[in-house]
Amino acid sequence: MEDDLESGDRTYGENITYVAISSDGSIVAKFNPYGPSILIEKVTENDKTTIRFDKNEFFDNSTSIGGILGWSLAISNIIDNENDIGLVAISCITEKNMNSKEIKKVNPIKLYIKLQKQMLLNWPYFTGKQYQLFWTSSQGMTKLFKFSFKNNNDDNNNSIYKYNLGGVIFFLNNSKNLSNSATLVCMNLIKIQKIYIKLNINITAFEEDCYILPENLFKELESVKNAERNWKYLIKSRYQEFLMIDSTSDSKTIQSIELYNINTLQLVNVFHRRREDDDFLISRNNDPGIFTVTTDSRLF
């Protein structure tokens, strides 16, 4: 790690320690792409564990690591109480995940064939840029690891799943209260991908649902040709299972904030407030502010 940094090697992004907190607030994970491990510890107890991490082994031989923007880290709640098992995920984010100008245009013939295969027959409706980007090949990499506070995590079986897509990642609250299961979400400029994980004798992980971004959010990100800004904008736009989107035009004095549920990508509510010169929910540089939502999604 020190040799890399002293020589100015930033191939794997900046020397930043990423921190993630589980949705119930009980577990914290820390990770640095130039470090040897992922540190996982309980907040209120003196329990901690590590998972070995080697940046040189994160990608397979066929994966290009050019244009790394940064990383995203996510930690689940304990999903197997008997064995004190949880999940941690790491995603490598590239410029192409967050900036549409870096993405090659889709061949319209190939796009049409893909749409036909998906039984999307309304061809004129699906020729917009957002839909074309949705069908482009994925960039980046997301890997999922299993950890336990009871067992040794130094073996080679901790990496249980990989997916060729990079973005902002997080675990959703388990609203169905299903044991031994979790849902991971990966979100970037192109799509929102949900991955369902079930722990059993043979760990199962499969792509559950895939959505395009809400239109107003995509327009905001696509209008700014700055991948790092878009990356941070997506991080700030999320609270638990909710997405906040400012749909207000600059000329209006009433601010409209759309609230979407990431579980279903359905519009939950629209909040309105009067815009004041010194009281913006969205800052002057158009970055989202910090927000929270009540359990009934009626107060914001």
PDB file of C-alpha atoms in Angstrom:
ATOM      1  CA  MET A   1       0.000   0.000   0.000  1.00  0.00           C
ATOM      2  CA  GLU A   2       2.715   2.511   0.985  1.00  0.00           C
ATOM      3  CA  ASP A   3       4.760   1.725  -2.136  1.00  0.00           C
ATOM      4  CA  ASP A   4       1.734   2.385  -4.331  1.00  0.00           C
ATOM      5  CA  LEU A   5       0.989   5.727  -2.711  1.00  0.00           C
ATOM      6  CA  GLU A   6       4.603   6.910  -2.541  1.00  0.00           C
ATOM      7  CA  SER A   7       5.018   6.234  -6.256  1.00  0.00           C
ATOM      8  CA  GLY A   8       1.883   8.236  -7.022  1.00  0.00           C
ATOM      9  CA  ASP A   9      -0.092   5.215  -8.213  1.00  0.00           C
ATOM     10  CA  ARG A  10      -3.819   6.054  -8.067  1.00  0.00           C
ATOM     11  CA  THR A  11      -4.947   3.264 -10.385  1.00  0.00           C
ATOM     12  CA  TYR A  12      -7.582   2.144  -7.888  1.00  0.00           C
ATOM     13  CA  GLY A  13      -8.875   5.610  -6.994  1.00  0.00           C
ATOM     14  CA  GLU A  14      -8.018   7.933  -4.142  1.00  0.00           C
ATOM     15  CA  ASN A  15      -6.558   6.815  -0.826  1.00  0.00           C
ATOM     16  CA  ILE A  16      -9.879   7.097   1.037  1.00  0.00           C
ATOM     17  CA  THR A  17     -11.272   5.011   3.869  1.00  0.00           C
ATOM     18  CA  TYR A  18     -14.918   4.249   3.135  1.00  0.00           C
ATOM     19  CA  VAL A  19     -17.362   3.694   6.000  1.00  0.00           C
ATOM     20  CA  ALA A  20     -20.778   1.985   5.925  1.00  0.00           C
ATOM     21  CA  ILE A  21     -23.376   1.461   8.674  1.00  0.00           C
ATOM     22  CA  SER A  22     -26.019  -1.277   8.670  1.00  0.00           C
ATOM     23  CA  SER A  23     -29.640  -0.146   8.381  1.00  0.00           C
ATOM     24  CA  ASP A  24     -30.347  -1.002  12.033  1.00  0.00           C
ATOM     25  CA  GLY A  25     -27.235   0.897  13.141  1.00  0.00           C
ATOM     26  CA  SER A  26     -25.650  -2.088  14.882  1.00  0.00           C
ATOM     27  CA  ILE A  27     -22.653  -2.781  12.597  1.00  0.00           C
ATOM     28  CA  VAL A  28     -19.975  -0.599  11.001  1.00  0.00           C
ATOM     29  CA  ALA A  29     -17.672  -1.575   8.127  1.00  0.00           C
ATOM     30  CA  LYS A  30     -14.487   0.208   7.031  1.00  0.00           C
ATOM     31  CA  PHE A  31     -12.546  -0.310   3.832  1.00  0.00           C
ATOM     32  CA  ASN A  32      -9.630   1.283   1.969  1.00  0.00           C
ATOM     33  CA  PRO A  33      -8.885   0.032  -1.576  1.00  0.00           C
ATOM     34  CA  TYR A  34      -5.146   0.172  -0.811  1.00  0.00           C
ATOM     35  CA  GLY A  35      -5.512  -1.774   2.442  1.00  0.00           C
ATOM     36  CA  PRO A  36      -5.346  -5.542   3.024  1.00  0.00           C
ATOM     37  CA  SER A  37      -8.762  -6.106   4.596  1.00  0.00           C
ATOM     38  CA  ILE A  38     -12.312  -4.990   5.352  1.00  0.00           C
ATOM     39  CA  LEU A  39     -12.887  -4.226   9.038  1.00  0.00           C
ATOM     40  CA  ILE A  40     -16.326  -5.061  10.462  1.00  0.00           C
ATOM     41  CA  GLU A  41     -17.325  -4.339  14.057  1.00  0.00           C
ATOM     42  CA  LYS A  42     -20.411  -4.118  16.243  1.00  0.00           C
ATOM     43  CA  VAL A  43     -21.258  -0.688  17.615  1.00  0.00           C
ATOM     44  CA  THR A  44     -22.308  -1.595  21.160  1.00  0.00           C
ATOM     45  CA  GLU A  45     -20.271  -4.757  21.689  1.00  0.00           C
ATOM     46  CA  ASN A  46     -16.577  -5.494  21.564  1.00  0.00           C
ATOM     47  CA  ASP A  47     -16.958  -7.796  18.564  1.00  0.00           C
ATOM     48  CA  LYS A  48     -14.957  -7.266  15.405  1.00  0.00           C
ATOM     49  CA  THR A  49     -13.786  -9.289  12.447  1.00  0.00           C
ATOM     50  CA  THR A  50     -11.941  -8.770   9.173  1.00  0.00           C
ATOM     51  CA  ILE A  51     -12.197 -10.066   5.628  1.00  0.00           C
ATOM     52  CA  ARG A  52      -9.079 -10.287   3.505  1.00  0.00           C
ATOM     53  CA  PHE A  53      -9.102  -7.909   0.522  1.00  0.00           C
ATOM     54  CA  ASP A  54      -6.642  -7.770  -2.367  1.00  0.00           C
ATOM     55  CA  LYS A  55      -7.272  -5.067  -4.945  1.00  0.00           C
ATOM     56  CA  ASN A  56      -5.284  -7.042  -7.523  1.00  0.00           C
ATOM     57  CA  GLU A  57      -7.679  -9.993  -7.149  1.00  0.00           C
ATOM     58  CA  PHE A  58     -10.882  -7.942  -7.162  1.00  0.00           C
ATOM     59  CA  PHE A  59     -11.145  -8.001 -10.958  1.00  0.00           C
ATOM     60  CA  ASP A  60     -10.941 -11.003 -13.228  1.00  0.00           C
ATOM     61  CA  ASN A  61      -8.535 -11.103 -16.154  1.00  0.00           C
ATOM     62  CA  SER A  62     -11.151  -9.959 -18.667  1.00  0.00           C
ATOM     63  CA  THR A  63     -12.148  -6.839 -16.724  1.00  0.00           C
ATOM     64  CA  SER A  64     -10.575  -3.485 -17.516  1.00  0.00           C
ATOM     65  CA  ILE A  65      -9.811  -1.343 -14.465  1.00  0.00           C
ATOM     66  CA  GLY A  66      -9.338   1.913 -16.362  1.00  0.00           C
ATOM     67  CA  GLY A  67     -11.201   5.052 -15.317  1.00  0.00           C
ATOM     68  CA  ILE A  68     -11.913   4.108 -11.695  1.00  0.00           C
ATOM     69  CA  LEU A  69     -13.830   6.945 -10.068  1.00  0.00           C
ATOM     70  CA  GLY A  70     -14.085   5.495  -6.573  1.00  0.00           C
ATOM     71  CA  TRP A  71     -15.705   2.784  -4.473  1.00  0.00           C
ATOM     72  CA  SER A  72     -18.918   2.152  -2.582  1.00  0.00           C
ATOM     73  CA  LEU A  73     -19.285   0.049   0.570  1.00  0.00           C
ATOM     74  CA  ALA A  74     -22.423  -1.514   2.088  1.00  0.00           C
ATOM     75  CA  ILE A  75     -23.031  -3.644   5.177  1.00  0.00           C
ATOM     76  CA  SER A  76     -26.149  -5.652   6.021  1.00  0.00           C
ATOM     77  CA  ASN A  77     -27.771  -6.325   9.371  1.00  0.00           C
ATOM     78  CA  ILE A  78     -27.082  -9.737  10.920  1.00  0.00           C
ATOM     79  CA  ILE A  79     -29.205 -12.082   8.809  1.00  0.00           C
ATOM     80  CA  ASP A  80     -28.348 -15.343  10.589  1.00  0.00           C
ATOM     81  CA  ASN A  81     -28.587 -14.737  14.340  1.00  0.00           C
ATOM     82  CA  GLU A  82     -27.555 -18.260  15.296  1.00  0.00           C
ATOM     83  CA  ASN A  83     -24.209 -18.020  13.508  1.00  0.00           C
ATOM     84  CA  ASP A  84     -23.839 -14.209  13.737  1.00  0.00           C
ATOM     85  CA  ILE A  85     -23.567 -13.948   9.945  1.00  0.00           C
ATOM     86  CA  GLY A  86     -23.973 -10.867   7.783  1.00  0.00           C
ATOM     87  CA  LEU A  87     -23.033  -9.601   4.336  1.00  0.00           C
ATOM     88  CA  VAL A  88     -20.749  -6.852   3.111  1.00  0.00           C
ATOM     89  CA  ALA A  89     -20.529  -5.575  -0.467  1.00  0.00           C
ATOM     90  CA  ILE A  90     -17.948  -3.494  -2.325  1.00  0.00           C
ATOM     91  CA  SER A  91     -18.533  -1.803  -5.666  1.00  0.00           C
ATOM     92  CA  CYS A  92     -15.890  -0.304  -7.943  1.00  0.00           C
ATOM     93  CA  ILE A  93     -17.358   2.728  -9.730  1.00  0.00           C
ATOM     94  CA  THR A  94     -16.025   3.863 -13.109  1.00  0.00           C
ATOM     95  CA  GLU A  95     -16.454   7.101 -15.040  1.00  0.00           C
ATOM     96  CA  LYS A  96     -18.848   5.305 -17.386  1.00  0.00           C
ATOM     97  CA  ASN A  97     -21.168   4.433 -14.492  1.00  0.00           C
ATOM     98  CA  MET A  98     -21.794   8.115 -13.756  1.00  0.00           C
ATOM     99  CA  ASN A  99     -21.264  10.089 -16.972  1.00  0.00           C
ATOM    100  CA  SER A 100     -23.267   9.510 -20.143  1.00  0.00           C
ATOM    101  CA  LYS A 101     -20.671  11.129 -22.405  1.00  0.00           C
ATOM    102  CA  GLU A 102     -18.296   8.271 -21.547  1.00  0.00           C
ATOM    103  CA  ILE A 103     -20.789   5.665 -22.784  1.00  0.00           C
ATOM    104  CA  LYS A 104     -20.700   4.560 -26.400  1.00  0.00           C
ATOM    105  CA  LYS A 105     -23.902   4.937 -28.383  1.00  0.00           C
ATOM    106  CA  VAL A 106     -25.961   1.812 -28.805  1.00  0.00           C
ATOM    107  CA  ASN A 107     -26.345   0.361 -32.281  1.00  0.00           C
ATOM    108  CA  PRO A 108     -30.062   0.963 -33.061  1.00  0.00           C
ATOM    109  CA  ILE A 109     -30.420  -2.456 -34.719  1.00  0.00           C
ATOM    110  CA  LYS A 110     -28.968  -4.247 -31.685  1.00  0.00           C
ATOM    111  CA  LEU A 111     -31.164  -2.135 -29.424  1.00  0.00           C
ATOM    112  CA  TYR A 112     -34.270  -3.058 -31.404  1.00  0.00           C
ATOM    113  CA  ILE A 113     -33.422  -6.775 -31.205  1.00  0.00           C
ATOM    114  CA  LYS A 114     -32.949  -6.546 -27.443  1.00  0.00           C
ATOM    115  CA  LEU A 115     -36.233  -4.726 -27.028  1.00  0.00           C
ATOM    116  CA  GLN A 116     -38.058  -7.291 -29.134  1.00  0.00           C
ATOM    117  CA  LYS A 117     -36.634 -10.062 -26.992  1.00  0.00           C
ATOM    118  CA  GLN A 118     -38.020  -8.306 -23.946  1.00  0.00           C
ATOM    119  CA  MET A 119     -41.424  -8.029 -25.644  1.00  0.00           C
ATOM    120  CA  LEU A 120     -41.217  -4.245 -25.599  1.00  0.00           C
ATOM    121  CA  LEU A 121     -43.043  -3.696 -28.861  1.00  0.00           C
ATOM    122  CA  ASN A 122     -43.698   0.039 -28.724  1.00  0.00           C
ATOM    123  CA  TRP A 123     -40.565   0.950 -30.673  1.00  0.00           C
ATOM    124  CA  PRO A 124     -40.968   4.778 -30.921  1.00  0.00           C
ATOM    125  CA  TYR A 125     -41.458   5.034 -27.141  1.00  0.00           C
ATOM    126  CA  PHE A 126     -38.195   3.270 -26.364  1.00  0.00           C
ATOM    127  CA  THR A 127     -35.808   5.260 -28.549  1.00  0.00           C
ATOM    128  CA  GLY A 128     -34.982   7.888 -25.911  1.00  0.00           C
ATOM    129  CA  LYS A 129     -31.446   8.240 -24.604  1.00  0.00           C
ATOM    130  CA  GLN A 130     -32.303   6.915 -21.159  1.00  0.00           C
ATOM    131  CA  TYR A 131     -33.605   3.642 -22.612  1.00  0.00           C
ATOM    132  CA  GLN A 132     -30.625   3.307 -24.927  1.00  0.00           C
ATOM    133  CA  LEU A 133     -28.221   3.686 -22.008  1.00  0.00           C
ATOM    134  CA  PHE A 134     -30.207   1.080 -20.092  1.00  0.00           C
ATOM    135  CA  TRP A 135     -29.214  -1.542 -22.673  1.00  0.00           C
ATOM    136  CA  THR A 136     -25.509  -0.698 -22.860  1.00  0.00           C
ATOM    137  CA  SER A 137     -22.929  -3.146 -21.534  1.00  0.00           C
ATOM    138  CA  SER A 138     -22.140  -2.775 -17.847  1.00  0.00           C
ATOM    139  CA  GLN A 139     -18.963  -1.275 -16.412  1.00  0.00           C
ATOM    140  CA  GLY A 140     -17.333  -1.586 -13.008  1.00  0.00           C
ATOM    141  CA  MET A 141     -17.645  -4.477 -10.581  1.00  0.00           C
ATOM    142  CA  THR A 142     -19.607  -5.301  -7.424  1.00  0.00           C
ATOM    143  CA  LYS A 143     -18.598  -8.140  -5.108  1.00  0.00           C
ATOM    144  CA  LEU A 144     -20.475  -9.623  -2.182  1.00  0.00           C
ATOM    145  CA  PHE A 145     -18.782 -11.168   0.865  1.00  0.00           C
ATOM    146  CA  LYS A 146     -20.083 -13.210   3.794  1.00  0.00           C
ATOM    147  CA  PHE A 147     -18.749 -12.603   7.297  1.00  0.00           C
ATOM    148  CA  SER A 148     -19.312 -14.056  10.751  1.00  0.00           C
ATOM    149  CA  PHE A 149     -18.410 -12.800  14.207  1.00  0.00           C
ATOM    150  CA  LYS A 150     -18.201 -16.413  15.392  1.00  0.00           C
ATOM    151  CA  ASN A 151     -16.143 -18.086  12.674  1.00  0.00           C
ATOM    152  CA  ASN A 152     -12.842 -17.388  10.966  1.00  0.00           C
ATOM    153  CA  ASN A 153     -13.213 -15.146   7.899  1.00  0.00           C
ATOM    154  CA  ASP A 154      -9.723 -15.708   6.502  1.00  0.00           C
ATOM    155  CA  ASP A 155     -10.652 -18.515   4.121  1.00  0.00           C
ATOM    156  CA  ASN A 156     -11.190 -18.060   0.389  1.00  0.00           C
ATOM    157  CA  ASN A 157     -14.945 -18.661   0.453  1.00  0.00           C
ATOM    158  CA  ASN A 158     -15.996 -15.223   1.719  1.00  0.00           C
ATOM    159  CA  SER A 159     -16.508 -13.791  -1.764  1.00  0.00           C
ATOM    160  CA  ILE A 160     -19.837 -15.345  -2.661  1.00  0.00           C
ATOM    161  CA  TYR A 161     -21.034 -13.318  -5.651  1.00  0.00           C
ATOM    162  CA  LYS A 162     -19.857 -10.826  -8.259  1.00  0.00           C
ATOM    163  CA  TYR A 163     -21.771  -8.655 -10.688  1.00  0.00           C
ATOM    164  CA  ASN A 164     -20.367  -6.645 -13.598  1.00  0.00           C
ATOM    165  CA  LEU A 165     -21.898  -3.314 -12.647  1.00  0.00           C
ATOM    166  CA  GLY A 166     -20.537  -0.475 -10.529  1.00  0.00           C
ATOM    167  CA  GLY A 167     -22.490   2.119  -8.597  1.00  0.00           C
ATOM    168  CA  VAL A 168     -23.694   3.380  -5.236  1.00  0.00           C
ATOM    169  CA  ILE A 169     -24.637   0.274  -3.236  1.00  0.00           C
ATOM    170  CA  PHE A 170     -26.703  -0.322  -0.098  1.00  0.00           C
ATOM    171  CA  PHE A 171     -28.789  -3.023   1.570  1.00  0.00           C
ATOM    172  CA  LEU A 172     -32.538  -2.525   1.875  1.00  0.00           C
ATOM    173  CA  ASN A 173     -34.379  -3.067   5.132  1.00  0.00           C
ATOM    174  CA  ASN A 174     -35.856  -6.563   5.220  1.00  0.00           C
ATOM    175  CA  SER A 175     -39.500  -5.499   5.320  1.00  0.00           C
ATOM    176  CA  LYS A 176     -40.688  -9.104   4.914  1.00  0.00           C
ATOM    177  CA  ASN A 177     -38.702 -10.195   7.987  1.00  0.00           C
ATOM    178  CA  LEU A 178     -37.295 -13.170   6.111  1.00  0.00           C
ATOM    179  CA  SER A 179     -34.413 -14.852   7.912  1.00  0.00           C
ATOM    180  CA  ASN A 180     -31.163 -15.652   6.101  1.00  0.00           C
ATOM    181  CA  SER A 181     -31.922 -13.206   3.295  1.00  0.00           C
ATOM    182  CA  ALA A 182     -31.031  -9.711   2.162  1.00  0.00           C
ATOM    183  CA  THR A 183     -31.482  -7.409  -0.831  1.00  0.00           C
ATOM    184  CA  LEU A 184     -28.572  -5.417  -2.248  1.00  0.00           C
ATOM    185  CA  VAL A 185     -29.159  -2.406  -4.511  1.00  0.00           C
ATOM    186  CA  CYS A 186     -26.656  -0.993  -7.019  1.00  0.00           C
ATOM    187  CA  MET A 187     -27.553   2.417  -8.445  1.00  0.00           C
ATOM    188  CA  ASN A 188     -25.816   4.533 -11.081  1.00  0.00           C
ATOM    189  CA  LEU A 189     -26.633   6.876 -13.959  1.00  0.00           C
ATOM    190  CA  ILE A 190     -27.892   3.991 -16.081  1.00  0.00           C
ATOM    191  CA  LYS A 191     -30.071   1.821 -13.854  1.00  0.00           C
ATOM    192  CA  ILE A 192     -31.127   0.623 -10.416  1.00  0.00           C
ATOM    193  CA  GLN A 193     -30.303  -3.076  -9.978  1.00  0.00           C
ATOM    194  CA  LYS A 194     -31.674  -5.149  -7.078  1.00  0.00           C
ATOM    195  CA  ILE A 195     -29.896  -8.366  -6.110  1.00  0.00           C
ATOM    196  CA  TYR A 196     -31.606 -10.831  -3.787  1.00  0.00           C
ATOM    197  CA  ILE A 197     -29.400 -13.015  -1.564  1.00  0.00           C
ATOM    198  CA  LYS A 198     -30.537 -16.137   0.269  1.00  0.00           C
ATOM    199  CA  LEU A 199     -28.245 -17.932   2.712  1.00  0.00           C
ATOM    200  CA  ASN A 200     -28.619 -21.702   2.801  1.00  0.00           C
ATOM    201  CA  ILE A 201     -26.297 -24.647   2.235  1.00  0.00           C
ATOM    202  CA  ASN A 202     -25.573 -23.287  -1.217  1.00  0.00           C
ATOM    203  CA  ILE A 203     -25.678 -19.484  -1.084  1.00  0.00           C
ATOM    204  CA  THR A 204     -28.026 -18.117  -3.736  1.00  0.00           C
ATOM    205  CA  ALA A 205     -27.814 -14.661  -5.278  1.00  0.00           C
ATOM    206  CA  PHE A 206     -29.750 -13.543  -8.312  1.00  0.00           C
ATOM    207  CA  GLU A 207     -30.778 -10.339 -10.045  1.00  0.00           C
ATOM    208  CA  GLU A 208     -34.252  -9.617  -8.752  1.00  0.00           C
ATOM    209  CA  ASP A 209     -35.381  -6.443 -10.499  1.00  0.00           C
ATOM    210  CA  CYS A 210     -33.865  -3.784 -12.699  1.00  0.00           C
ATOM    211  CA  TYR A 211     -35.288  -0.292 -13.203  1.00  0.00           C
ATOM    212  CA  ILE A 212     -34.422   2.853 -15.059  1.00  0.00           C
ATOM    213  CA  LEU A 213     -33.940   5.941 -12.901  1.00  0.00           C
ATOM    214  CA  PRO A 214     -36.920   8.247 -12.312  1.00  0.00           C
ATOM    215  CA  GLU A 215     -37.003  10.631 -15.257  1.00  0.00           C
ATOM    216  CA  ASN A 216     -36.319  13.847 -13.329  1.00  0.00           C
ATOM    217  CA  LEU A 217     -33.337  12.286 -11.549  1.00  0.00           C
ATOM    218  CA  PHE A 218     -31.870  11.058 -14.831  1.00  0.00           C
ATOM    219  CA  LYS A 219     -32.301  14.509 -16.404  1.00  0.00           C
ATOM    220  CA  GLU A 220     -30.469  16.130 -13.493  1.00  0.00           C
ATOM    221  CA  LEU A 221     -27.549  13.701 -13.688  1.00  0.00           C
ATOM    222  CA  GLU A 222     -27.383  13.643 -17.481  1.00  0.00           C
ATOM    223  CA  SER A 223     -27.301  17.447 -17.688  1.00  0.00           C
ATOM    224  CA  VAL A 224     -24.056  17.588 -15.697  1.00  0.00           C
ATOM    225  CA  LYS A 225     -21.105  15.988 -17.489  1.00  0.00           C
ATOM    226  CA  ASN A 226     -19.210  15.427 -14.261  1.00  0.00           C
ATOM    227  CA  ALA A 227     -19.009  11.841 -13.057  1.00  0.00           C
ATOM    228  CA  GLU A 228     -17.740  12.650  -9.556  1.00  0.00           C
ATOM    229  CA  ARG A 229     -20.513  15.191  -8.971  1.00  0.00           C
ATOM    230  CA  ASN A 230     -23.148  12.686 -10.142  1.00  0.00           C
ATOM    231  CA  TRP A 231     -21.703  10.000  -7.870  1.00  0.00           C
ATOM    232  CA  LYS A 232     -22.006  12.277  -4.819  1.00  0.00           C
ATOM    233  CA  TYR A 233     -25.450  13.484  -5.939  1.00  0.00           C
ATOM    234  CA  LEU A 234     -26.767   9.905  -5.960  1.00  0.00           C
ATOM    235  CA  ILE A 235     -25.345   9.271  -2.488  1.00  0.00           C
ATOM    236  CA  LYS A 236     -27.055  12.373  -1.080  1.00  0.00           C
ATOM    237  CA  SER A 237     -30.351  11.655  -2.850  1.00  0.00           C
ATOM    238  CA  ARG A 238     -30.979   8.447  -0.888  1.00  0.00           C
ATOM    239  CA  TYR A 239     -32.261   7.878   2.626  1.00  0.00           C
ATOM    240  CA  GLN A 240     -32.850   4.225   3.589  1.00  0.00           C
ATOM    241  CA  GLU A 241     -35.264   2.893   0.920  1.00  0.00           C
ATOM    242  CA  PHE A 242     -36.195   6.343  -0.410  1.00  0.00           C
ATOM    243  CA  LEU A 243     -34.978   8.528  -3.271  1.00  0.00           C
ATOM    244  CA  MET A 244     -35.441  12.289  -3.120  1.00  0.00           C
ATOM    245  CA  ILE A 245     -35.684  14.176  -6.415  1.00  0.00           C
ATOM    246  CA  ASP A 246     -36.050  17.930  -6.843  1.00  0.00           C
ATOM    247  CA  SER A 247     -38.399  18.432  -9.801  1.00  0.00           C
ATOM    248  CA  THR A 248     -38.571  22.233  -9.491  1.00  0.00           C
ATOM    249  CA  SER A 249     -37.688  24.471 -12.409  1.00  0.00           C
ATOM    250  CA  ASP A 250     -35.409  27.435 -11.648  1.00  0.00           C
ATOM    251  CA  SER A 251     -38.158  29.944 -12.387  1.00  0.00           C
ATOM    252  CA  LYS A 252     -40.640  28.616  -9.825  1.00  0.00           C
ATOM    253  CA  THR A 253     -40.928  29.895  -6.261  1.00  0.00           C
ATOM    254  CA  ILE A 254     -42.594  26.706  -5.002  1.00  0.00           C
ATOM    255  CA  GLN A 255     -40.189  23.822  -4.653  1.00  0.00           C
ATOM    256  CA  SER A 256     -41.447  20.328  -5.503  1.00  0.00           C
ATOM    257  CA  ILE A 257     -39.670  17.302  -4.021  1.00  0.00           C
ATOM    258  CA  GLU A 258     -40.587  13.856  -5.338  1.00  0.00           C
ATOM    259  CA  LEU A 259     -40.175  10.897  -3.002  1.00  0.00           C
ATOM    260  CA  TYR A 260     -39.765   7.409  -4.514  1.00  0.00           C
ATOM    261  CA  ASN A 261     -39.660   4.025  -2.793  1.00  0.00           C
ATOM    262  CA  ILE A 262     -36.655   2.093  -4.111  1.00  0.00           C
ATOM    263  CA  ASN A 263     -38.320  -1.239  -3.305  1.00  0.00           C
ATOM    264  CA  THR A 264     -40.941  -0.608  -5.981  1.00  0.00           C
ATOM    265  CA  LEU A 265     -39.660   2.581  -7.675  1.00  0.00           C
ATOM    266  CA  GLN A 266     -43.150   3.979  -7.208  1.00  0.00           C
ATOM    267  CA  LEU A 267     -43.780   7.639  -6.465  1.00  0.00           C
ATOM    268  CA  VAL A 268     -44.770   7.766  -2.780  1.00  0.00           C
ATOM    269  CA  ASN A 269     -45.373  11.451  -2.232  1.00  0.00           C
ATOM    270  CA  VAL A 270     -44.649  14.932  -3.551  1.00  0.00           C
ATOM    271  CA  PHE A 271     -43.729  17.631  -1.050  1.00  0.00           C
ATOM    272  CA  HIS A 272     -44.115  21.330  -1.782  1.00  0.00           C
ATOM    273  CA  ARG A 273     -42.407  24.215  -0.037  1.00  0.00           C
ATOM    274  CA  ARG A 274     -41.824  27.875  -0.781  1.00  0.00           C
ATOM    275  CA  ARG A 275     -38.339  28.647  -1.965  1.00  0.00           C
ATOM    276  CA  GLU A 276     -36.491  31.368  -0.080  1.00  0.00           C
ATOM    277  CA  ASP A 277     -33.240  33.010  -1.086  1.00  0.00           C
ATOM    278  CA  ASP A 278     -31.467  31.766   2.020  1.00  0.00           C
ATOM    279  CA  ASP A 279     -33.475  28.594   2.697  1.00  0.00           C
ATOM    280  CA  PHE A 280     -33.009  26.024  -0.050  1.00  0.00           C
ATOM    281  CA  LEU A 281     -33.561  22.330   0.583  1.00  0.00           C
ATOM    282  CA  ILE A 282     -31.419  21.942  -2.514  1.00  0.00           C
ATOM    283  CA  SER A 283     -28.226  23.972  -2.166  1.00  0.00           C
ATOM    284  CA  ARG A 284     -27.098  26.719  -4.524  1.00  0.00           C
ATOM    285  CA  ASN A 285     -24.885  24.289  -6.430  1.00  0.00           C
ATOM    286  CA  ASN A 286     -27.932  22.025  -6.951  1.00  0.00           C
ATOM    287  CA  ASP A 287     -26.727  19.289  -4.611  1.00  0.00           C
ATOM    288  CA  PRO A 288     -29.372  17.611  -2.431  1.00  0.00           C
ATOM    289  CA  GLY A 289     -29.483  18.415   1.263  1.00  0.00           C
ATOM    290  CA  ILE A 290     -29.637  15.881   4.089  1.00  0.00           C
ATOM    291  CA  PHE A 291     -33.173  14.627   4.632  1.00  0.00           C
ATOM    292  CA  THR A 292     -35.233  12.103   6.573  1.00  0.00           C
ATOM    293  CA  VAL A 293     -38.702  10.614   6.166  1.00  0.00           C
ATOM    294  CA  THR A 294     -41.307   9.463   8.688  1.00  0.00           C
ATOM    295  CA  THR A 295     -42.363   5.819   8.724  1.00  0.00           C
ATOM    296  CA  ASP A 296     -45.665   6.620   6.995  1.00  0.00           C
ATOM    297  CA  SER A 297     -43.843   8.650   4.284  1.00  0.00           C
ATOM    298  CA  ARG A 298     -46.129  11.629   4.901  1.00  0.00           C
ATOM    299  CA  LEU A 299     -43.657  13.971   6.580  1.00  0.00           C
ATOM    300  CA  PHE A 300     -40.336  14.937   5.062  1.00  0.00           C
TER     301      PHE A 300
END
